[in-house]
Short mmCIF file of C-alpha atoms and ligand atoms in Angstrom, two decimals:
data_model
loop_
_atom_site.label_atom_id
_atom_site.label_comp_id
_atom_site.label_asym_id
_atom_site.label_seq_id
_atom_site.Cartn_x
_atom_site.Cartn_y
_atom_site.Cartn_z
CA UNK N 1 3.23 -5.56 -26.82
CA UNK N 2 6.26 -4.33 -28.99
CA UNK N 3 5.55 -1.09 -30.47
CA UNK N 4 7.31 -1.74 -33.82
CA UNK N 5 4.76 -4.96 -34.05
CA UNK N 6 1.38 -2.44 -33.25
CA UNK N 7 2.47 -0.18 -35.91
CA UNK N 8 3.85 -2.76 -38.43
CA UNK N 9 1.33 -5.94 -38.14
CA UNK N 10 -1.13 -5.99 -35.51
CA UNK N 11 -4.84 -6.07 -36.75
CA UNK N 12 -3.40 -6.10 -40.50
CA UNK N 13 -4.55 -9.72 -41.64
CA UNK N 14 -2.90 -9.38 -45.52
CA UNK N 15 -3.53 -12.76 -46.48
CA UNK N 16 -7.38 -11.37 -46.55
CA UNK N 17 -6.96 -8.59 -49.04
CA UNK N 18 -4.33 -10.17 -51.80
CA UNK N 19 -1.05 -9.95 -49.54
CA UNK N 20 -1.04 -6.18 -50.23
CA UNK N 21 1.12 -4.03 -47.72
CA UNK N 22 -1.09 -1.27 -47.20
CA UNK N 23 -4.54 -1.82 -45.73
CA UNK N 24 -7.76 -1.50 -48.48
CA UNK N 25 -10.09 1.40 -47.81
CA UNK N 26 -13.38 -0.48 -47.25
CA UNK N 27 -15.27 1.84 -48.40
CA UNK N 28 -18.89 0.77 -47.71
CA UNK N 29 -21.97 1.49 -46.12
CA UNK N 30 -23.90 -1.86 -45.87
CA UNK N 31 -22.51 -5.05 -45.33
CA UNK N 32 -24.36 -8.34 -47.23
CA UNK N 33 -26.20 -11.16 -45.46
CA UNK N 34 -27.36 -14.45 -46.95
CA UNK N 35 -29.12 -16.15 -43.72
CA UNK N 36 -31.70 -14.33 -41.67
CA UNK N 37 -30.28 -15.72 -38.63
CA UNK N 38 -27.34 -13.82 -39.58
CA UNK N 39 -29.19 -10.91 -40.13
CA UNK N 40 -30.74 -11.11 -36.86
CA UNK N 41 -27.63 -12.05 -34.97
CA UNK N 42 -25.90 -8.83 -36.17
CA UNK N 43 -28.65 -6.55 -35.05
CA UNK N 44 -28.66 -8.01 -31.70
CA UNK N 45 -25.54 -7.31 -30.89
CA UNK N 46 -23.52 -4.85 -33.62
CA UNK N 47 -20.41 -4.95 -32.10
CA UNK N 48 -20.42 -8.66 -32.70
CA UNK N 49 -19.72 -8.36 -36.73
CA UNK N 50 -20.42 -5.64 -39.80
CA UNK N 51 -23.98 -4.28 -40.22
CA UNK N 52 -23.76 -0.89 -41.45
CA UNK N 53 -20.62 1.12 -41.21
CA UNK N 54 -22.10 3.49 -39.29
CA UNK N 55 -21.16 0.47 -36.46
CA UNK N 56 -18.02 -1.25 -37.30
CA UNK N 57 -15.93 -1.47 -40.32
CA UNK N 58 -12.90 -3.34 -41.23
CA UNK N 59 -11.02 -0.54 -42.17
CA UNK N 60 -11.16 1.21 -38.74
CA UNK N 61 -11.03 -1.91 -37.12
CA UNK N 62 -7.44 -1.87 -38.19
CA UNK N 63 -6.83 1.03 -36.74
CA UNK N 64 -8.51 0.51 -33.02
CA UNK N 65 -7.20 -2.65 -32.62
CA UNK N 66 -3.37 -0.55 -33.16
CA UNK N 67 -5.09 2.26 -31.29
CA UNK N 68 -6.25 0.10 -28.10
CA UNK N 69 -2.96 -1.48 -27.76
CA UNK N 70 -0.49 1.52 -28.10
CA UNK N 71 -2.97 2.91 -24.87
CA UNK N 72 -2.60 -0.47 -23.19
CA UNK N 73 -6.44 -1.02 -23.52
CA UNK N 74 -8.72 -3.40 -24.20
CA UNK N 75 -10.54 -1.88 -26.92
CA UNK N 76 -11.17 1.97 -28.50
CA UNK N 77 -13.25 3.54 -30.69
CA UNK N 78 -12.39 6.34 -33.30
CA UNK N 79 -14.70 8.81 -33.64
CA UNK N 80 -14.62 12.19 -36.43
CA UNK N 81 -12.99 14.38 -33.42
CA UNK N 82 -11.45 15.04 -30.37
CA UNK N 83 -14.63 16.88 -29.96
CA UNK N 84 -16.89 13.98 -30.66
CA UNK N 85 -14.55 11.69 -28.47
CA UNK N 86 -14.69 14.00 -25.14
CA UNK N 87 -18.66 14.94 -25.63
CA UNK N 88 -19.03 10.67 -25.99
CA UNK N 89 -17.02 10.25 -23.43
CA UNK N 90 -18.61 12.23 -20.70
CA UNK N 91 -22.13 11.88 -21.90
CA UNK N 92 -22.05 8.27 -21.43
CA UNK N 93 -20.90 8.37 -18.01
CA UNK N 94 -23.53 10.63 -16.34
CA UNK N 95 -27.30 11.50 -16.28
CA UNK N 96 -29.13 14.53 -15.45
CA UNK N 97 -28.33 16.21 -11.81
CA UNK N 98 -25.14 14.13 -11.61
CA UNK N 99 -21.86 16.61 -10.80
CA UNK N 100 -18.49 16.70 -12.78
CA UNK N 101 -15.07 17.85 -11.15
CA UNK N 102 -13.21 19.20 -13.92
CA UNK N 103 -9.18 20.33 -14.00
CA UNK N 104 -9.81 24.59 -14.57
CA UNK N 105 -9.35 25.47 -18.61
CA UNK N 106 -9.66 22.60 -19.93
CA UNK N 107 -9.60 22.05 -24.00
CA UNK N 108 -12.26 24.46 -25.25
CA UNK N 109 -14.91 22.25 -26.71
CA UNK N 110 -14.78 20.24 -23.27
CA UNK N 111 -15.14 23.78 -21.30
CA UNK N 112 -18.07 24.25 -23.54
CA UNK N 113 -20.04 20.87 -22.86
CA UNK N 114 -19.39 21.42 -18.98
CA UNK N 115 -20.77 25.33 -19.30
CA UNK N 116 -23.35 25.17 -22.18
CA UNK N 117 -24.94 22.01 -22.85
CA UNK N 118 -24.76 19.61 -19.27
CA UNK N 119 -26.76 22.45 -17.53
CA UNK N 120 -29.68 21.95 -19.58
CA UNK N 121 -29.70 18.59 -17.95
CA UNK N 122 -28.78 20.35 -14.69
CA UNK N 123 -25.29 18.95 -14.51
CA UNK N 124 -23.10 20.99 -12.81
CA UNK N 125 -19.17 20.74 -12.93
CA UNK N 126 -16.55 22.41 -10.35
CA UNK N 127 -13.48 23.35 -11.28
CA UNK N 128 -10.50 22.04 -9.30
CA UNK N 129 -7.12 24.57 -9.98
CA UNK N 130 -4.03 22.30 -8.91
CA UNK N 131 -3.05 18.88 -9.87
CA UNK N 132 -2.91 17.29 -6.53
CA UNK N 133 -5.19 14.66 -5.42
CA UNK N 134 -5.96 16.43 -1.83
CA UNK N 135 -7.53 19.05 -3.82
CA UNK N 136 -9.64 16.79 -5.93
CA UNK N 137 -10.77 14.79 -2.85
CA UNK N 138 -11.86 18.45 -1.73
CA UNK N 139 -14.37 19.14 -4.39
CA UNK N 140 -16.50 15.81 -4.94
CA UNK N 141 -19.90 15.61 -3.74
CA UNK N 142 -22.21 12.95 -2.55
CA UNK N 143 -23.24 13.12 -6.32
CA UNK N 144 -19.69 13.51 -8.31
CA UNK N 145 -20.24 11.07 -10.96
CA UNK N 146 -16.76 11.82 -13.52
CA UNK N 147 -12.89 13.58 -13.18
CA UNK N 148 -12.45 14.87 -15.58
CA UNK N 149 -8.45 15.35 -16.55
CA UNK N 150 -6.43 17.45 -19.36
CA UNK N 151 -2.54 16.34 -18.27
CA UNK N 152 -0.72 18.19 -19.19
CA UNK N 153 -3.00 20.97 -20.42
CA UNK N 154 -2.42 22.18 -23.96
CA UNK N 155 -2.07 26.23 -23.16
CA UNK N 156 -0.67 26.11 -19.60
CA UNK N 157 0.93 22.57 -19.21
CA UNK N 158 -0.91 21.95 -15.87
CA UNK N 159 -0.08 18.45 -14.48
CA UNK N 160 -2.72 16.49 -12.32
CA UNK N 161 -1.75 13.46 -10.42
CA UNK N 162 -3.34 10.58 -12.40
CA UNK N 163 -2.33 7.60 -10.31
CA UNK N 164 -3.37 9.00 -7.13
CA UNK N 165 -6.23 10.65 -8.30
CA UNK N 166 -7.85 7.89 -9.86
CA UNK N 167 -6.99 6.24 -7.20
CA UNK N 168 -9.36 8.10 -5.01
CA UNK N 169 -12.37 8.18 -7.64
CA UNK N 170 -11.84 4.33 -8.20
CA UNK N 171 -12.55 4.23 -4.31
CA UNK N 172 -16.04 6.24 -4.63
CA UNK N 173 -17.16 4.30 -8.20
CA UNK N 174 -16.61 8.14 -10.11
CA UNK N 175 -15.13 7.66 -13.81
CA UNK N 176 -11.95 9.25 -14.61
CA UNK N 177 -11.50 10.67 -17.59
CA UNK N 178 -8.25 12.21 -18.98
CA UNK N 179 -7.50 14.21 -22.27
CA UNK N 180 -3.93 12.53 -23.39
CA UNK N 181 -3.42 14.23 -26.85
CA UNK N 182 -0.31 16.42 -25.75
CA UNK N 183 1.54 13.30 -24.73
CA UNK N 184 -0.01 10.13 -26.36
CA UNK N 185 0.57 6.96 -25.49
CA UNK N 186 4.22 6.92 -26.41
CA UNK N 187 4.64 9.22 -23.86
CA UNK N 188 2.14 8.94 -21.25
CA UNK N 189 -0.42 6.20 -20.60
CA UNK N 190 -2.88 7.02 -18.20
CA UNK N 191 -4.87 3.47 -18.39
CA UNK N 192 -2.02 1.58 -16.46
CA UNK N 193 -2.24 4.53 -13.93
CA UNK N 194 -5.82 3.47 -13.47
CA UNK N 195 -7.36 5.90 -15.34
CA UNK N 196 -11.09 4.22 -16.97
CA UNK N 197 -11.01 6.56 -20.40
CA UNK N 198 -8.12 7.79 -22.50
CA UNK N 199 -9.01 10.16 -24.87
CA UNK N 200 -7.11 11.73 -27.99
CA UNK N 201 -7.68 14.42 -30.45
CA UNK N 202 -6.11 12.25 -32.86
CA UNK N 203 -5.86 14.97 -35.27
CA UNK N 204 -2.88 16.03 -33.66
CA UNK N 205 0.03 13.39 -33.31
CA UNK N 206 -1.52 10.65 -34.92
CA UNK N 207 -2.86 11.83 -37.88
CA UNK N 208 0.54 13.98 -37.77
CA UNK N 209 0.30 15.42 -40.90
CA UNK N 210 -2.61 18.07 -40.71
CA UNK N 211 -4.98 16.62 -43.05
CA UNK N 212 -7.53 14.68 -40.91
CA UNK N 213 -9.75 15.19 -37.96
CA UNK N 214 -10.28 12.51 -35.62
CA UNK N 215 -10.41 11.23 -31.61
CA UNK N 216 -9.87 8.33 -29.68
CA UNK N 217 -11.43 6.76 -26.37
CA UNK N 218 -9.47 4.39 -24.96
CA UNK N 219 -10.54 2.02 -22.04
CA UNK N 220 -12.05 -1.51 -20.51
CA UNK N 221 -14.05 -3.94 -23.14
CA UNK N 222 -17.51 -3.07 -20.96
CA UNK N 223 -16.85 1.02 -20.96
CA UNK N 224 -16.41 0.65 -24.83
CA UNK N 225 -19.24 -1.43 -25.32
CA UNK N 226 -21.31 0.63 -23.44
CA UNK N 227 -20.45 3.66 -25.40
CA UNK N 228 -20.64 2.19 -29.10
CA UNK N 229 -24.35 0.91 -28.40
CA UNK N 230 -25.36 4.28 -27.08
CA UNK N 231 -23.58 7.63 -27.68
CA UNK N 232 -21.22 6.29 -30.70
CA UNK N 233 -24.06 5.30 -32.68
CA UNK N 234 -26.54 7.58 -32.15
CA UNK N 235 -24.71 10.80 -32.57
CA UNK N 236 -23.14 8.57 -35.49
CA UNK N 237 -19.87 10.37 -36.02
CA UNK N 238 -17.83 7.39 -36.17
CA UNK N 239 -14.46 8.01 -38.25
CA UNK N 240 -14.99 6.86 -42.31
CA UNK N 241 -12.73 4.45 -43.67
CA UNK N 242 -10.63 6.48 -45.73
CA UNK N 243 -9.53 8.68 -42.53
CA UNK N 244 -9.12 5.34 -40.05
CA UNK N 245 -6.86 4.30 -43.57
CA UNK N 246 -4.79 8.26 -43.23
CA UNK N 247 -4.52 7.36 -39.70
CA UNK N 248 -2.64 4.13 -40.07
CA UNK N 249 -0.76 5.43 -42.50
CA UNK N 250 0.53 8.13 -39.72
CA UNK N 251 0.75 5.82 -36.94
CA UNK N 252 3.43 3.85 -39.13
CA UNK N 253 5.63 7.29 -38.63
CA UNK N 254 4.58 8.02 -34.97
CA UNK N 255 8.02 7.11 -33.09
CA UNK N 256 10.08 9.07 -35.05
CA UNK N 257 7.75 12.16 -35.49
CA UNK N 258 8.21 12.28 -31.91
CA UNK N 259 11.21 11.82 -31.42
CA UNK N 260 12.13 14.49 -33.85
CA UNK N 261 9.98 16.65 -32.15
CA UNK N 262 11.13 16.26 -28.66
CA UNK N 263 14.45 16.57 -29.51
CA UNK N 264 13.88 20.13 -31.66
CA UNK N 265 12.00 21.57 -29.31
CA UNK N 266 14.68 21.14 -26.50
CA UNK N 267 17.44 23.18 -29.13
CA UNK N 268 14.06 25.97 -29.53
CA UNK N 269 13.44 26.15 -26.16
CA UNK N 270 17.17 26.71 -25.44
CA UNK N 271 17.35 29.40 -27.91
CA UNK N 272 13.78 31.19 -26.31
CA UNK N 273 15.07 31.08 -22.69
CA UNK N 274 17.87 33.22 -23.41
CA UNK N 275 16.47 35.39 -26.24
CA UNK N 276 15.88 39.27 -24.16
CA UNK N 277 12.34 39.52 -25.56
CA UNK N 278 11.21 36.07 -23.64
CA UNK N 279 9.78 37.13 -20.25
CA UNK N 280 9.78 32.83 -19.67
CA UNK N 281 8.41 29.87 -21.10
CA UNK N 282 6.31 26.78 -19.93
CA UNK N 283 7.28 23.57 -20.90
CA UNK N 284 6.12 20.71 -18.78
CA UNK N 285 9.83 18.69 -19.27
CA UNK N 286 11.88 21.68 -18.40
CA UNK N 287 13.14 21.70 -14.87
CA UNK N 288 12.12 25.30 -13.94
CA UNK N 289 8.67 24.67 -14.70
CA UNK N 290 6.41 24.49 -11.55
CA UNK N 291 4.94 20.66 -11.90
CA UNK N 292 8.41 19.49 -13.30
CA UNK N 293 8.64 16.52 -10.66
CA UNK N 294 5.04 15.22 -10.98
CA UNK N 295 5.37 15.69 -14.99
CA UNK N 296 8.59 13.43 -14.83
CA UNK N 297 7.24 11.15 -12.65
CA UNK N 298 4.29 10.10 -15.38
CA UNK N 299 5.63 11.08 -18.64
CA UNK N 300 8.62 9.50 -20.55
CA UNK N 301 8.75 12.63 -22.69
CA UNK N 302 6.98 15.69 -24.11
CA UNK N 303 5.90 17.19 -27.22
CA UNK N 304 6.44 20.11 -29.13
CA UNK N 305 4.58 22.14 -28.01
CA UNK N 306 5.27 25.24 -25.47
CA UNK N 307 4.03 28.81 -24.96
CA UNK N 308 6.45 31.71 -24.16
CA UNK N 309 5.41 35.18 -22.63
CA UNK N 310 6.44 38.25 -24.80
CA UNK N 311 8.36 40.75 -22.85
CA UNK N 312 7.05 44.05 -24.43
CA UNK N 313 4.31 46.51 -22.94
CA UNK N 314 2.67 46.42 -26.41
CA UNK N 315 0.48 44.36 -28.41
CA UNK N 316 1.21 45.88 -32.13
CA UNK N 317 4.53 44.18 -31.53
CA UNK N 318 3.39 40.59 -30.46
CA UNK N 319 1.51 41.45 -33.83
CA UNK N 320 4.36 42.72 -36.00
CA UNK N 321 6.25 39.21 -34.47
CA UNK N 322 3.80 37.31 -35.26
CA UNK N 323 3.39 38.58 -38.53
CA UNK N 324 6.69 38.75 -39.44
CA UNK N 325 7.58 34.95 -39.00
CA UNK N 326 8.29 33.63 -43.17
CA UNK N 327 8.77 30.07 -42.51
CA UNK N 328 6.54 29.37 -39.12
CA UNK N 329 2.90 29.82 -39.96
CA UNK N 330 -0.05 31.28 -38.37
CA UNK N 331 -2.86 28.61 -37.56
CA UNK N 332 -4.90 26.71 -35.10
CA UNK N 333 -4.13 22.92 -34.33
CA UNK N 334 -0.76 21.05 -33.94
CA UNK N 335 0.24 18.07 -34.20
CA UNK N 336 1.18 18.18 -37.86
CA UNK N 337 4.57 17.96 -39.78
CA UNK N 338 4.43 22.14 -39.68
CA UNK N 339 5.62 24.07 -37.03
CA UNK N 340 2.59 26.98 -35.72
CA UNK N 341 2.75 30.08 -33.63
CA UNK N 342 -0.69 31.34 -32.13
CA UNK N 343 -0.70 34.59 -30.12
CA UNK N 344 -2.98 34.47 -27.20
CA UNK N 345 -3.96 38.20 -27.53
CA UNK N 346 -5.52 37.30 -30.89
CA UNK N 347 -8.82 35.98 -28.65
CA UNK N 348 -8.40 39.48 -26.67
CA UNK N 349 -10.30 42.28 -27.92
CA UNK N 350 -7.40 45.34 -28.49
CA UNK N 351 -9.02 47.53 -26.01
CA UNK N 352 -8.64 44.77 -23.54
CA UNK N 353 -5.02 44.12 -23.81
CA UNK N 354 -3.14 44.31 -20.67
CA UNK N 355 0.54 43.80 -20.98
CA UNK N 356 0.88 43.41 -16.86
CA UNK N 357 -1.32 40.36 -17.43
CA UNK N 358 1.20 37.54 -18.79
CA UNK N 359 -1.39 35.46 -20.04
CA UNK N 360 -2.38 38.53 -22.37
CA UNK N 361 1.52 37.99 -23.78
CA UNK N 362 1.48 34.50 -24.39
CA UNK N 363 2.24 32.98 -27.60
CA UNK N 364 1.81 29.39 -28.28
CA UNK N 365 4.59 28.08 -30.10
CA UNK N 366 4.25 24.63 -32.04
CA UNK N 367 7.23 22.89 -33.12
CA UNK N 368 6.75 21.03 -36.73
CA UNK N 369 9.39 18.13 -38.21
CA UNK N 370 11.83 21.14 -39.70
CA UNK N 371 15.20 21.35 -38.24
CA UNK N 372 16.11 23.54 -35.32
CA UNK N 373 18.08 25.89 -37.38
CA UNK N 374 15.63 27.19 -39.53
CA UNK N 375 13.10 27.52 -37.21
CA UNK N 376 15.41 29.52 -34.72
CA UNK N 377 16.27 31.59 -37.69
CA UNK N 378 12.95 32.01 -39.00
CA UNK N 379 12.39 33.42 -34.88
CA UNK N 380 15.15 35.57 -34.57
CA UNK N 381 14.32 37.63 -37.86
CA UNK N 382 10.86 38.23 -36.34
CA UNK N 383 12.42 39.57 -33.03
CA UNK N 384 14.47 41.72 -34.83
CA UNK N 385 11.81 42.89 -36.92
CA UNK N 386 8.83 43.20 -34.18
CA UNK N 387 11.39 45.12 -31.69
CA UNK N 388 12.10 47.50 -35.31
CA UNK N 389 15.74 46.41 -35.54
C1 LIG G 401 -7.40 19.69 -30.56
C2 LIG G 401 -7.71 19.21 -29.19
C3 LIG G 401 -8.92 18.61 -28.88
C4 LIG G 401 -10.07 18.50 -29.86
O1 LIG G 401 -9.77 17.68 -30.93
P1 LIG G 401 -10.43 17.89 -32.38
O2 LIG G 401 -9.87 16.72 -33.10
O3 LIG G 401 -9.95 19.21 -32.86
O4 LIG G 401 -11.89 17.86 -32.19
C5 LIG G 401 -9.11 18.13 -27.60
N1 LIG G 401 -8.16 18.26 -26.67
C6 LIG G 401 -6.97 18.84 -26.92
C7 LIG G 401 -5.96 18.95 -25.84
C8 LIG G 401 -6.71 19.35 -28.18
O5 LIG G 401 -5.55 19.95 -28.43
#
C-alpha cells in the first residue's frame, strides 16, 4: 500500500464526520444501543463493533488501521506505552514455567518483566549475546515458548538476524517478538521477515513531537484478537482518543521527520568521528560498526540516534560537557522534534566510575529536526568548555 495514501486517507471515512480534514476526537466512554440483540451481539464478541471505549473506539481505529498497514499487518492495537505494549505482548504468549530467550539488555521495562515479575510465575528467560541465529538455536529449551528481539538495540545498536531467526522459532511453534521503535516501519519491517509481533514505543517517532506516550503491537488478525480479549482489556490501558487523534496528527509528518533525521545525523556523526575527545561512536548504518552488513541487509535506513564514548579519564568532565550544551537538552526519551544528550555515567554511582570501562563513557546522543550546524556548534562549545578551553 502507498505510504502517502496510509498517512493521507486510509481509515479516514470524512463523509462520516461533515467532510472535515482532520479526524473528530470521539471522545466517549459508552457507546448507545437501541436493540438488545445488539446489545448482546457486542458483548459477545467486542472486537466486532463499539461497546465501551475501554474496547474499541473510532478515533483509534483511525489510527490502527494506518498503524497495521505502515507494519504490513493485518491488524494492531495501541496501547498507553511501549511499556504496556511489550508487557501485553509477552504476557499473552506464555503461561507459568514456560522459558523466554531474550537478546542481552534489552529496553529497560522489558529487562524488568523478564527479571521481576515472570519469575513469580516461574518463567525464566536466557539471555542470548549475539545476533546470529546459531546462537539463538543454542539457547531454546524443550519449553522456550517466545524470542524475544530489540533490533537494533536503543543503547548499543545490537543487530539480531530477524529472517533467519524467526525462521527457526516458526519451525518449533515459539513466538517472535521484536522491539522496532529505533527503526519503524519506514525503515525496518520485521512482519514480512516473519516475525509474529511488531512492537513500538510509539512515543518516540510517531508521536514525534514529545508530547504523548503510547505503543504499538503489530501482527496476524488471530494474535491481535487474542490479545484485545485478554491482556488489552483487562489491564485496560488502551490509548484515549485524544492521543490516537496526536498520533495521526504525527504520522501525517513521519516521512520527512525521518528523513531529516537520517540525513542530520550522518553531517553529526561526521563531525563526532573526527572530533579528539570521541574515543568512537556506534551507529548501526555506519560502515565501521561491527553488525554493519546484517544492519544493511534489513534496514533501509536509521535514525537519529547514536552513542559516542568520551575520551577523558574523568567523569566531572563528561559532566561539565554535558552541562555545558545551550541548545541540546538534557532528558530521557527521543523520538521528538528536540535533539537529547544522556550521559550513561548519570545511572553510575560517582564512586563507581571507571573511565577504562567504555560503557562508563558513553553518552547517548539524540538528534532532533534542528539543522546540523547548530547542533555541531552547540557540541563543539561544550568540548571546548568540558576540556577548560
Ligand atoms: C522508550 C522505549 C520503550 C518504552 O516505550 P514507552 O512508550 O516509554 O513506554 C520500549 N522500547 C524502546 C526501544 C524504547 O526506546
Amino acid at each position: 500500500m502507498d505510504l502517502s495514501y496510509i498517512i493521507n486517507e486510509l481509515g479516514e471515512e470524512r463523509e462520516q464526520y461533515f467532510n472535515a480534514m482532520s479526524p473528530p476526537i470521539m471522545q466517549t466512554s459508552n457507546f448507545v444501543f437501541r436493540k438488545v440483540d445488539d446489545l448482546s451481539a457486542a458483548f459477545a464478541d467486542e472486537m466486532g463493533g463499539y461497546l465501551y471505549s475501554r474496547g474499541l473506539n473510532p478515533t483509534v481505529d483511525i489510527l490502527r488501521k494506518k498503524l497495521a498497514a505502515l507494519d504490513g499487518a493485518e491488524d494492531c492495537l495501541v496501547l498507553n506505552s511501549g511499556a504496556a505494549a511489550i508487557f501485553a505482548s509477552v504476557f499473552a504468549n506464555i503461561k507459568a514455567g514456560d522459558h523466554i530467550v531474550s537478546v542481552r539488555k534489552p529496553y529497560t521495562w522489558a529487562e524488568r518483566l523478564f527479571s521481576v515479575v515472570l519469575p513469580r510465575f516461574n518463567v525464566e528467560t536466557t539471555y542470548v549475546d549475539g545476533g546470529s541465529v546459531e546462537q539463538y538455536a543454542d539457547a531454546l529449551r524443550p519449553d522456550t515458548r517466545l524470542i524475544y528481539l530489540e533490533s537494533p538495540n536503543s543503547w548499543n545498536y545490537a543487530i539480531q538476524d530477524l529472517k533467519a531467526i524467526a525462521d527457526l522459532a516458526r519451525s518449533k511453534g515459539i513466538v517472535t517478538i521484536v522491539d522496532n521503535s529505533y527503526c519503524t516501519p519506514l525503515y525496518q519491517r520485521p512482519i514480512e521477515l516473519g516475525i509474529d509481533l511488531s512492537i513500538q514505543s510509539a512515543t518516540k517517532y510517531i508521536g514525534g513531537h514529545s508530547d504523548t506516550v503510547a505503543g504499538v503491537i503489530s501482527g496476524s488478525a488471530a494474535m491481535i484478537r487474542k490479545i484485545f480479549e485478554s491482556e488489552y482489556l483487562t489491564i485496560g490501558s488502551g490509548i484515549q482518543p485524544f492521543n490516537a487523534w496526536l498520533l495521526i496528527r504525527g504520522l501525517r509528518t513521519l516521512p520527512m521527520r525521518l528523513k531529516q533525521v537520517s540525513e542530520t545525523t550522518r553531517l553529526v556523526l561526521a563531525y563526532l568521528r573526527q572530533h579528539p575527545k570521541v574515543e568512537s561512536c556506534l551507529f548501526p548504518l555506519d560502515p565501521e560498526f561491527s553488525d554493519y552488513e546484517l544492519a544493511k541487509k534489513q534496514m533501509s535506513g536509521a535514525c537519529g540516534l547514536l552513542t559516542f564514548i568520551y575520551r577523558t579519564e574523568h567523569r566531572g568532565e563528561i559532566i561539565r560537557f554535558c552541562e555545558a550544551l545551550r541548545h541540546i537538552f538534557m532528558a530521557v526519551s527521543w523520538g521528538g522534534h528536540e535533539s537529547l544528550i544522556i550521559p550513561k555515567c548519570a545511572g553510575i554511582r560517582p564512586e563507581h566510575f571507571r573511565p577504562e570501562k567504555k560503557e562508563h563513557r558513553m553518552l547517548r546522543l539524540y538528534i532532533g529536526q534542528e539543522s546540523a550546524d547548530y547542533l555541531i556548534a552547540d557540541l563543539e562549545q561544550a568540548f571546548l568548555s568540558a576540556s577548560g578551553g
